[in-house]
Short mmCIF file of C-alpha atoms in Angstrom, two decimals:
data_model
loop_
_atom_site.label_atom_id
_atom_site.label_comp_id
_atom_site.label_asym_id
_atom_site.label_seq_id
_atom_site.Cartn_x
_atom_site.Cartn_y
_atom_site.Cartn_z
CA ALA U 1 -33.37 -69.50 46.31
CA SER U 2 -31.65 -71.66 43.75
CA ALA U 3 -28.85 -70.67 41.47
CA PRO U 4 -29.82 -68.49 38.50
CA ARG U 5 -29.61 -71.31 35.95
CA ALA U 6 -29.82 -70.21 32.35
CA PRO U 7 -33.00 -72.10 31.35
CA ARG U 8 -34.98 -70.48 34.17
CA LEU U 9 -33.85 -67.00 33.15
CA ALA U 10 -34.32 -67.72 29.47
CA ARG U 11 -38.04 -68.16 30.14
CA MET U 12 -37.98 -64.59 31.46
CA GLY U 13 -36.93 -63.36 28.04
CA LEU U 14 -33.17 -63.30 28.62
CA ALA U 15 -30.82 -65.07 26.24
CA GLU U 16 -29.59 -68.33 27.69
CA GLY U 17 -26.06 -67.65 26.55
CA PHE U 18 -25.96 -64.44 28.57
CA TRP U 19 -25.94 -66.45 31.81
CA ARG U 20 -23.26 -68.98 30.90
CA HIS U 21 -21.26 -69.86 33.97
CA GLU U 22 -18.00 -69.14 32.13
CA TYR U 23 -18.99 -65.46 32.09
CA TRP U 24 -20.29 -65.06 35.63
CA LEU U 25 -18.25 -67.51 37.71
CA PRO U 26 -14.49 -68.03 38.18
CA PRO U 27 -12.71 -70.78 36.22
CA GLY U 28 -13.78 -74.25 37.31
CA ALA U 29 -17.07 -73.16 38.90
CA THR U 30 -20.53 -73.83 37.47
CA TRP U 31 -24.10 -72.98 38.46
CA GLU U 32 -24.44 -76.53 39.77
CA ASP U 33 -21.82 -75.71 42.42
CA VAL U 34 -24.16 -73.18 44.02
CA LYS U 35 -27.31 -75.25 43.65
CA GLY U 36 -29.13 -75.23 46.96
CA VAL U 37 -27.23 -72.14 48.17
CA PRO U 38 -29.34 -68.99 48.84
CA TYR U 39 -27.89 -67.29 45.76
CA PRO U 40 -28.81 -63.81 44.47
CA GLN U 41 -31.55 -63.90 41.85
CA PRO U 42 -31.21 -61.20 39.15
CA GLN U 43 -34.96 -60.78 38.87
CA ASP U 44 -35.01 -59.53 42.47
CA LEU U 45 -33.35 -56.33 41.26
CA LEU U 46 -36.45 -55.47 39.22
CA LEU U 47 -37.84 -54.26 42.53
CA CYS U 48 -35.55 -51.24 42.11
CA ILE U 49 -38.14 -49.74 39.72
CA PRO U 50 -40.91 -49.39 42.31
CA GLY U 51 -38.17 -48.76 44.88
CA ALA U 52 -36.87 -45.75 42.96
CA LEU U 53 -40.38 -44.36 42.53
CA LEU U 54 -41.04 -44.81 46.23
CA LEU U 55 -37.82 -42.98 47.14
CA ILE U 56 -38.79 -40.10 44.86
CA VAL U 57 -42.13 -39.82 46.66
CA VAL U 58 -40.42 -40.02 50.05
CA ARG U 59 -37.95 -37.36 48.93
CA CYS U 60 -40.73 -34.97 47.88
CA ILE U 61 -42.48 -35.44 51.21
CA PHE U 62 -39.22 -35.03 53.13
CA GLU U 63 -38.23 -31.85 51.33
CA ARG U 64 -41.66 -30.26 51.85
CA THR U 65 -42.34 -31.32 55.43
CA VAL U 66 -38.85 -31.54 56.96
CA ALA U 67 -36.12 -29.83 54.94
CA LEU U 68 -38.11 -26.72 53.98
CA PRO U 69 -39.31 -25.83 57.52
CA LEU U 70 -35.88 -26.70 58.90
CA GLY U 71 -34.15 -24.45 56.38
CA ARG U 72 -36.43 -21.54 57.24
CA ARG U 73 -35.85 -22.02 60.95
CA LEU U 74 -32.08 -22.13 60.41
CA GLY U 75 -32.13 -18.88 58.50
CA VAL U 76 -31.86 -20.01 54.91
CA ARG U 77 -33.36 -17.24 52.79
CA ASP U 78 -33.76 -16.88 49.05
CA LYS U 79 -32.49 -13.64 47.58
CA LEU U 80 -34.96 -11.26 46.01
CA ARG U 81 -34.49 -11.21 42.26
CA PRO U 82 -35.62 -8.38 39.99
CA LYS U 83 -38.30 -9.38 37.49
CA VAL U 84 -37.61 -8.72 33.85
CA GLN U 85 -40.08 -6.90 31.61
CA PRO U 86 -41.65 -9.21 29.01
CA ASN U 87 -39.87 -8.83 25.66
CA ALA U 88 -40.54 -11.32 22.86
CA THR U 89 -37.37 -10.42 20.92
CA LEU U 90 -35.02 -10.83 23.85
CA GLU U 91 -36.85 -13.89 25.16
CA GLY U 92 -36.61 -15.56 21.75
CA PHE U 93 -32.86 -15.01 21.61
CA TYR U 94 -32.48 -16.21 25.21
CA ALA U 95 -34.39 -19.43 24.58
CA GLN U 96 -32.96 -20.34 21.18
CA LEU U 97 -29.53 -18.79 20.73
CA GLY U 98 -27.98 -18.36 24.15
CA ARG U 99 -28.21 -16.89 27.61
CA THR U 100 -25.14 -14.67 27.26
CA PRO U 101 -25.17 -12.71 23.98
CA LYS U 102 -21.92 -11.31 22.61
CA GLU U 103 -21.34 -7.61 22.07
CA GLY U 104 -22.46 -7.73 18.45
CA ASP U 105 -25.63 -9.56 19.44
CA LEU U 106 -26.36 -6.98 22.14
CA ILE U 107 -26.14 -4.14 19.64
CA SER U 108 -28.38 -5.98 17.18
CA LEU U 109 -30.92 -6.85 19.88
CA ALA U 110 -30.91 -3.25 21.11
CA LYS U 111 -31.86 -2.03 17.65
CA GLN U 112 -34.56 -4.67 17.22
CA SER U 113 -36.15 -3.99 20.59
CA ASP U 114 -35.56 -0.22 20.53
CA LEU U 115 -33.71 -0.30 23.84
CA PRO U 116 -30.29 0.98 24.98
CA VAL U 117 -27.55 -1.65 24.87
CA LYS U 118 -27.06 -1.27 28.62
CA LYS U 119 -30.70 -2.13 29.29
CA VAL U 120 -30.49 -5.17 27.03
CA GLU U 121 -27.43 -6.36 28.92
CA THR U 122 -29.22 -5.81 32.23
CA TRP U 123 -32.27 -7.70 30.95
CA PHE U 124 -30.17 -10.78 30.16
CA ARG U 125 -28.42 -10.60 33.52
CA HIS U 126 -31.72 -10.51 35.39
CA ARG U 127 -33.21 -13.18 33.11
CA ARG U 128 -30.33 -15.53 33.86
CA ALA U 129 -30.81 -14.91 37.57
CA GLN U 130 -34.44 -16.01 37.33
CA ASP U 131 -33.42 -19.44 36.02
CA ARG U 132 -30.83 -20.08 38.69
CA PRO U 133 -31.78 -22.48 41.47
CA ARG U 134 -33.00 -20.93 44.68
CA LEU U 135 -30.91 -21.30 47.83
CA MET U 136 -33.75 -23.10 49.59
CA LYS U 137 -33.97 -25.64 46.75
CA LYS U 138 -30.26 -26.38 47.17
CA PHE U 139 -30.68 -26.73 50.92
CA CYS U 140 -33.59 -29.15 50.55
CA GLU U 141 -31.68 -31.31 48.05
CA ALA U 142 -28.60 -31.39 50.28
CA GLY U 143 -30.80 -32.23 53.28
CA TRP U 144 -32.34 -35.21 51.50
CA ARG U 145 -28.97 -36.58 50.35
CA PHE U 146 -27.46 -36.01 53.80
CA THR U 147 -30.27 -38.00 55.40
CA PHE U 148 -30.01 -40.87 52.93
CA TYR U 149 -26.19 -41.08 52.90
CA LEU U 150 -25.96 -40.96 56.70
CA THR U 151 -28.66 -43.63 57.05
CA SER U 152 -26.99 -45.77 54.41
CA PHE U 153 -23.55 -45.47 56.00
CA LEU U 154 -24.76 -46.28 59.51
CA SER U 155 -26.87 -49.16 58.20
CA GLY U 156 -23.90 -50.54 56.29
CA LEU U 157 -21.71 -50.38 59.40
CA ALA U 158 -24.39 -52.10 61.47
CA LEU U 159 -24.64 -54.91 58.90
CA LEU U 160 -20.90 -55.42 58.46
CA TYR U 161 -19.12 -54.67 61.73
CA ASP U 162 -19.53 -58.24 63.04
CA LYS U 163 -18.62 -59.90 59.73
CA PRO U 164 -15.11 -61.38 59.52
CA TRP U 165 -14.68 -60.14 55.94
CA PHE U 166 -15.22 -56.56 57.12
CA TRP U 167 -11.95 -56.74 59.05
CA ASP U 168 -10.08 -59.15 56.77
CA HIS U 169 -10.87 -58.43 53.11
CA THR U 170 -9.37 -61.71 51.93
CA VAL U 171 -12.35 -63.49 53.53
CA CYS U 172 -14.52 -61.84 50.86
CA TRP U 173 -13.28 -64.49 48.46
CA LEU U 174 -13.36 -67.48 50.84
CA ARG U 175 -15.35 -70.34 49.26
CA PHE U 176 -16.58 -68.05 46.48
CA PRO U 177 -19.03 -68.44 44.76
CA GLN U 178 -20.58 -70.75 47.38
CA GLN U 179 -21.45 -67.85 49.66
CA PRO U 180 -25.07 -67.72 50.83
CA LEU U 181 -26.75 -64.36 50.43
CA LEU U 182 -27.85 -62.87 53.73
CA PRO U 183 -31.35 -61.36 53.32
CA ALA U 184 -30.31 -58.09 55.00
CA LEU U 185 -27.49 -57.60 52.50
CA GLY U 186 -29.85 -58.29 49.62
CA TRP U 187 -32.24 -55.59 50.84
CA PHE U 188 -29.35 -53.16 51.34
CA TYR U 189 -28.27 -53.78 47.74
CA LEU U 190 -31.80 -53.14 46.54
CA LEU U 191 -32.00 -49.90 48.54
CA GLU U 192 -28.74 -48.59 47.09
CA LEU U 193 -29.74 -49.53 43.54
CA SER U 194 -33.14 -47.88 43.98
CA PHE U 195 -31.51 -44.70 45.28
CA TYR U 196 -29.11 -44.33 42.36
CA CYS U 197 -31.89 -45.08 39.90
CA SER U 198 -33.93 -42.32 41.55
CA LEU U 199 -30.97 -39.94 41.16
CA VAL U 200 -30.87 -40.67 37.43
CA VAL U 201 -34.60 -39.96 37.13
CA THR U 202 -34.41 -36.67 39.03
CA LEU U 203 -31.06 -35.52 37.60
CA PRO U 204 -32.63 -33.26 34.93
CA PHE U 205 -34.76 -31.54 37.61
CA ASP U 206 -32.12 -31.18 40.31
CA VAL U 207 -29.64 -28.33 40.64
CA LYS U 208 -27.42 -28.65 37.61
CA ARG U 209 -23.76 -28.49 38.47
CA LYS U 210 -20.67 -27.97 36.38
CA ASP U 211 -19.75 -31.65 36.50
CA PHE U 212 -23.16 -32.74 35.22
CA LYS U 213 -21.60 -35.09 32.66
CA GLU U 214 -19.31 -36.64 35.26
CA GLN U 215 -22.30 -37.23 37.51
CA ILE U 216 -24.12 -39.08 34.73
CA ILE U 217 -21.06 -41.27 34.15
CA HIS U 218 -20.79 -41.91 37.87
CA HIS U 219 -24.42 -42.94 38.27
CA ILE U 220 -24.33 -45.25 35.24
CA ALA U 221 -21.11 -46.89 36.47
CA THR U 222 -22.53 -47.31 39.97
CA ILE U 223 -25.79 -48.84 38.78
CA THR U 224 -23.89 -51.23 36.51
CA LEU U 225 -21.55 -52.30 39.31
CA ILE U 226 -24.41 -52.92 41.73
CA PHE U 227 -26.32 -55.00 39.18
CA VAL U 228 -23.34 -57.04 37.96
CA SER U 229 -21.81 -57.68 41.39
CA TYR U 230 -25.19 -58.85 42.70
CA CYS U 231 -25.74 -61.28 39.82
CA ALA U 232 -22.21 -62.66 40.23
CA ASN U 233 -22.70 -63.03 44.01
CA LEU U 234 -19.89 -60.55 44.70
CA VAL U 235 -22.08 -59.09 47.42
CA ARG U 236 -19.42 -59.05 50.12
CA PHE U 237 -17.07 -57.15 47.86
CA GLY U 238 -19.85 -54.84 46.71
CA MET U 239 -20.86 -54.04 50.28
CA MET U 240 -17.31 -52.96 51.07
CA VAL U 241 -17.17 -50.73 48.01
CA MET U 242 -20.51 -49.08 48.82
CA LEU U 243 -19.53 -48.52 52.45
CA VAL U 244 -16.29 -46.83 51.40
CA HIS U 245 -18.27 -44.50 49.13
CA ASP U 246 -20.88 -43.67 51.76
CA ALA U 247 -18.20 -42.78 54.32
CA SER U 248 -17.67 -39.24 53.00
CA ASP U 249 -20.86 -38.35 51.12
CA TYR U 250 -22.97 -37.37 54.12
CA ILE U 251 -20.17 -35.12 55.44
CA LEU U 252 -20.13 -33.19 52.19
CA GLU U 253 -23.90 -32.72 52.21
CA LEU U 254 -23.66 -31.43 55.78
CA ALA U 255 -20.99 -28.93 54.68
CA LYS U 256 -23.28 -27.75 51.90
CA MET U 257 -26.15 -27.23 54.29
CA LEU U 258 -23.90 -25.20 56.59
CA HIS U 259 -22.77 -23.18 53.58
CA TYR U 260 -26.35 -22.32 52.65
CA MET U 261 -26.96 -21.36 56.29
CA LYS U 262 -23.91 -19.07 56.05
CA TRP U 263 -22.17 -20.71 59.00
CA LYS U 264 -18.80 -19.98 57.44
CA ARG U 265 -16.30 -21.25 60.01
CA VAL U 266 -18.23 -24.40 60.88
CA CYS U 267 -18.71 -25.08 57.19
CA GLU U 268 -14.98 -24.78 56.50
CA ALA U 269 -14.13 -27.11 59.39
CA VAL U 270 -16.63 -29.72 58.21
CA PHE U 271 -15.40 -29.40 54.64
CA ILE U 272 -11.80 -30.06 55.71
CA VAL U 273 -13.00 -33.18 57.56
CA PHE U 274 -14.86 -34.22 54.43
CA ALA U 275 -11.74 -33.68 52.29
CA ALA U 276 -9.64 -35.87 54.60
CA VAL U 277 -12.22 -38.67 54.73
CA PHE U 278 -12.83 -38.47 50.97
CA ILE U 279 -9.16 -38.69 50.02
CA ILE U 280 -8.41 -41.49 52.48
CA SER U 281 -11.48 -43.54 51.54
CA ARG U 282 -11.41 -42.95 47.77
CA LEU U 283 -7.68 -42.77 47.02
CA VAL U 284 -6.36 -45.21 49.65
CA LEU U 285 -9.00 -47.65 50.90
CA PHE U 286 -10.92 -47.94 47.63
CA PRO U 287 -7.96 -49.00 45.45
CA LEU U 288 -6.67 -51.22 48.26
CA ILE U 289 -9.95 -53.11 48.45
CA THR U 290 -10.69 -53.19 44.74
CA TYR U 291 -7.31 -53.66 43.11
CA TYR U 292 -4.98 -55.28 45.59
CA TYR U 293 -7.37 -57.95 46.85
CA PHE U 294 -9.70 -58.24 43.88
CA VAL U 295 -7.01 -58.39 41.19
CA THR U 296 -4.05 -60.01 42.92
CA LYS U 297 -5.92 -62.49 45.14
CA PHE U 298 -8.71 -63.51 42.82
CA GLN U 299 -8.96 -65.46 39.57
CA LEU U 300 -10.08 -63.16 36.77
CA PHE U 301 -13.03 -64.03 34.54
CA LEU U 302 -15.26 -62.07 32.17
CA ILE U 303 -17.53 -60.38 34.69
CA SER U 304 -14.65 -59.58 37.03
CA CYS U 305 -12.93 -57.82 34.13
CA VAL U 306 -16.11 -55.83 33.45
CA ILE U 307 -16.27 -54.87 37.12
CA ASN U 308 -12.62 -53.81 37.04
CA ALA U 309 -13.27 -51.57 34.05
CA PHE U 310 -16.12 -49.74 35.80
CA LEU U 311 -14.14 -49.54 39.03
CA MET U 312 -11.39 -47.85 37.05
CA ILE U 313 -13.92 -45.31 35.76
CA LEU U 314 -14.93 -44.55 39.34
CA GLN U 315 -11.31 -44.24 40.38
CA LEU U 316 -10.62 -41.71 37.63
CA LEU U 317 -13.60 -39.70 38.84
CA HIS U 318 -12.24 -39.92 42.39
CA VAL U 319 -8.91 -38.49 41.23
CA PHE U 320 -10.69 -35.72 39.33
CA TRP U 321 -12.85 -34.73 42.30
CA SER U 322 -9.91 -35.02 44.72
CA TYR U 323 -8.00 -32.54 42.60
CA LEU U 324 -10.90 -30.09 42.79
CA ILE U 325 -11.23 -30.56 46.55
CA ILE U 326 -7.51 -30.00 47.18
CA GLN U 327 -7.53 -27.01 44.86
CA MET U 328 -10.43 -25.51 46.80
CA ILE U 329 -8.83 -26.08 50.20
CA PHE U 330 -5.55 -24.44 49.27
CA GLY U 331 -6.96 -21.79 46.97
CA VAL U 332 -10.08 -20.81 48.91
CA ILE U 333 -10.05 -21.80 52.56
CA LEU U 334 -6.37 -21.75 53.58
CA ARG U 335 -5.43 -18.75 51.45
CA GLY U 336 -8.67 -16.90 52.07
CA ALA U 337 -9.26 -16.47 48.36
CA LYS U 338 -12.59 -15.53 46.88
CA ARG U 339 -14.99 -18.48 47.16
CA LYS U 340 -15.48 -20.13 43.89
CA ASP U 341 -16.27 -23.81 43.78
CA ALA U 342 -14.86 -25.67 40.81
CA ARG U 343 -17.77 -28.14 40.95
CA SER U 344 -20.81 -26.18 42.01
CA ASP U 345 -23.84 -24.93 40.21
CA THR U 346 -23.99 -21.38 38.88
CA GLU U 347 -23.98 -18.84 41.66
CA GLU U 348 -26.91 -17.04 43.13
CA SER U 349 -25.72 -13.64 41.92
CA ASP U 350 -24.02 -12.60 38.71
CA ARG U 351 -20.92 -11.54 40.60
CA SER U 352 -20.38 -15.01 42.07
CA GLU U 353 -20.39 -14.22 45.75
CA ALA U 354 -19.80 -17.79 46.89
CA GLU U 355 -20.53 -21.00 45.05
CA ASP U 356 -21.44 -24.34 46.55
CA LEU U 357 -18.87 -26.70 47.90
CA ALA U 358 -16.95 -29.13 45.73
CA LYS U 359 -18.18 -32.69 45.68
CA ASN U 360 -17.55 -36.07 44.40
CA GLN U 361 -19.82 -38.98 43.98
#
């Protein structure tokens, strides 16, 4: 593949000025310098659209044919929930004004529906329970993410372990941007981009957690970083960043699955391992790779500044999630406090027996 010269991309409907070498390449480098080098082509990333749709289909099949039977065999059971009696007045308030009415609203609704206040309160409690995600749904989602993250992490290790820049990060910048793109790395990039695009598509339908907004920010930042780093041929650097992120994700999903199976002690042990790997990878290795080498050993240009800005967003999220993880370990596991995850979805029961485990991404 030839370098992504502006005229060629302009014919695809992109502004020629958008691909000026001053924006995408370090000072002194031009697109002519990489002419003849197998260089990443931005249009290749359009394959992430069918890729994301394919992953969604694969996920649906996996959850139905693998995760669901596995969860049943491992003892995951949904709790029986009382059904509420149909009531147009209460249902209208629930849908339009709120799921948890205040005391004044309860009294008013009791008069309108000719029911005791206590029964109105019970109706709303049971109605809220009906909308909460089932335990099996959580298990299936965690099973899918565990499978993908583990596959991604092992694949990344297999692709990088024999590369000199995996062991010496300064080699990431050797002869940049004249670094030929290895086909396997290009496909790995496309797989990761497709996966995060699929997460954005399914986010409204997945179990909604308390850090829903943070997750949206994280996915947008990740997709932007994958796209920009690929177009700028920062693939070596991008591979290192993705591998660092994948190192802890599958451990967390495993801990969640164990939690839903009610394997308490094993779950706590796995979660502590996850916490250690997460903190080391996200608060030590990640800033070392991104800031020390990328900022101090590399000439800054426009796209590298954009990448740094989004990397900083991710780092702030890492600090936020690390705080929640540490808080949970000391406040829940080590002190034996009542389980309440600062990042999980709403609990299965109204008394919050035990919420899901805290998580980054």
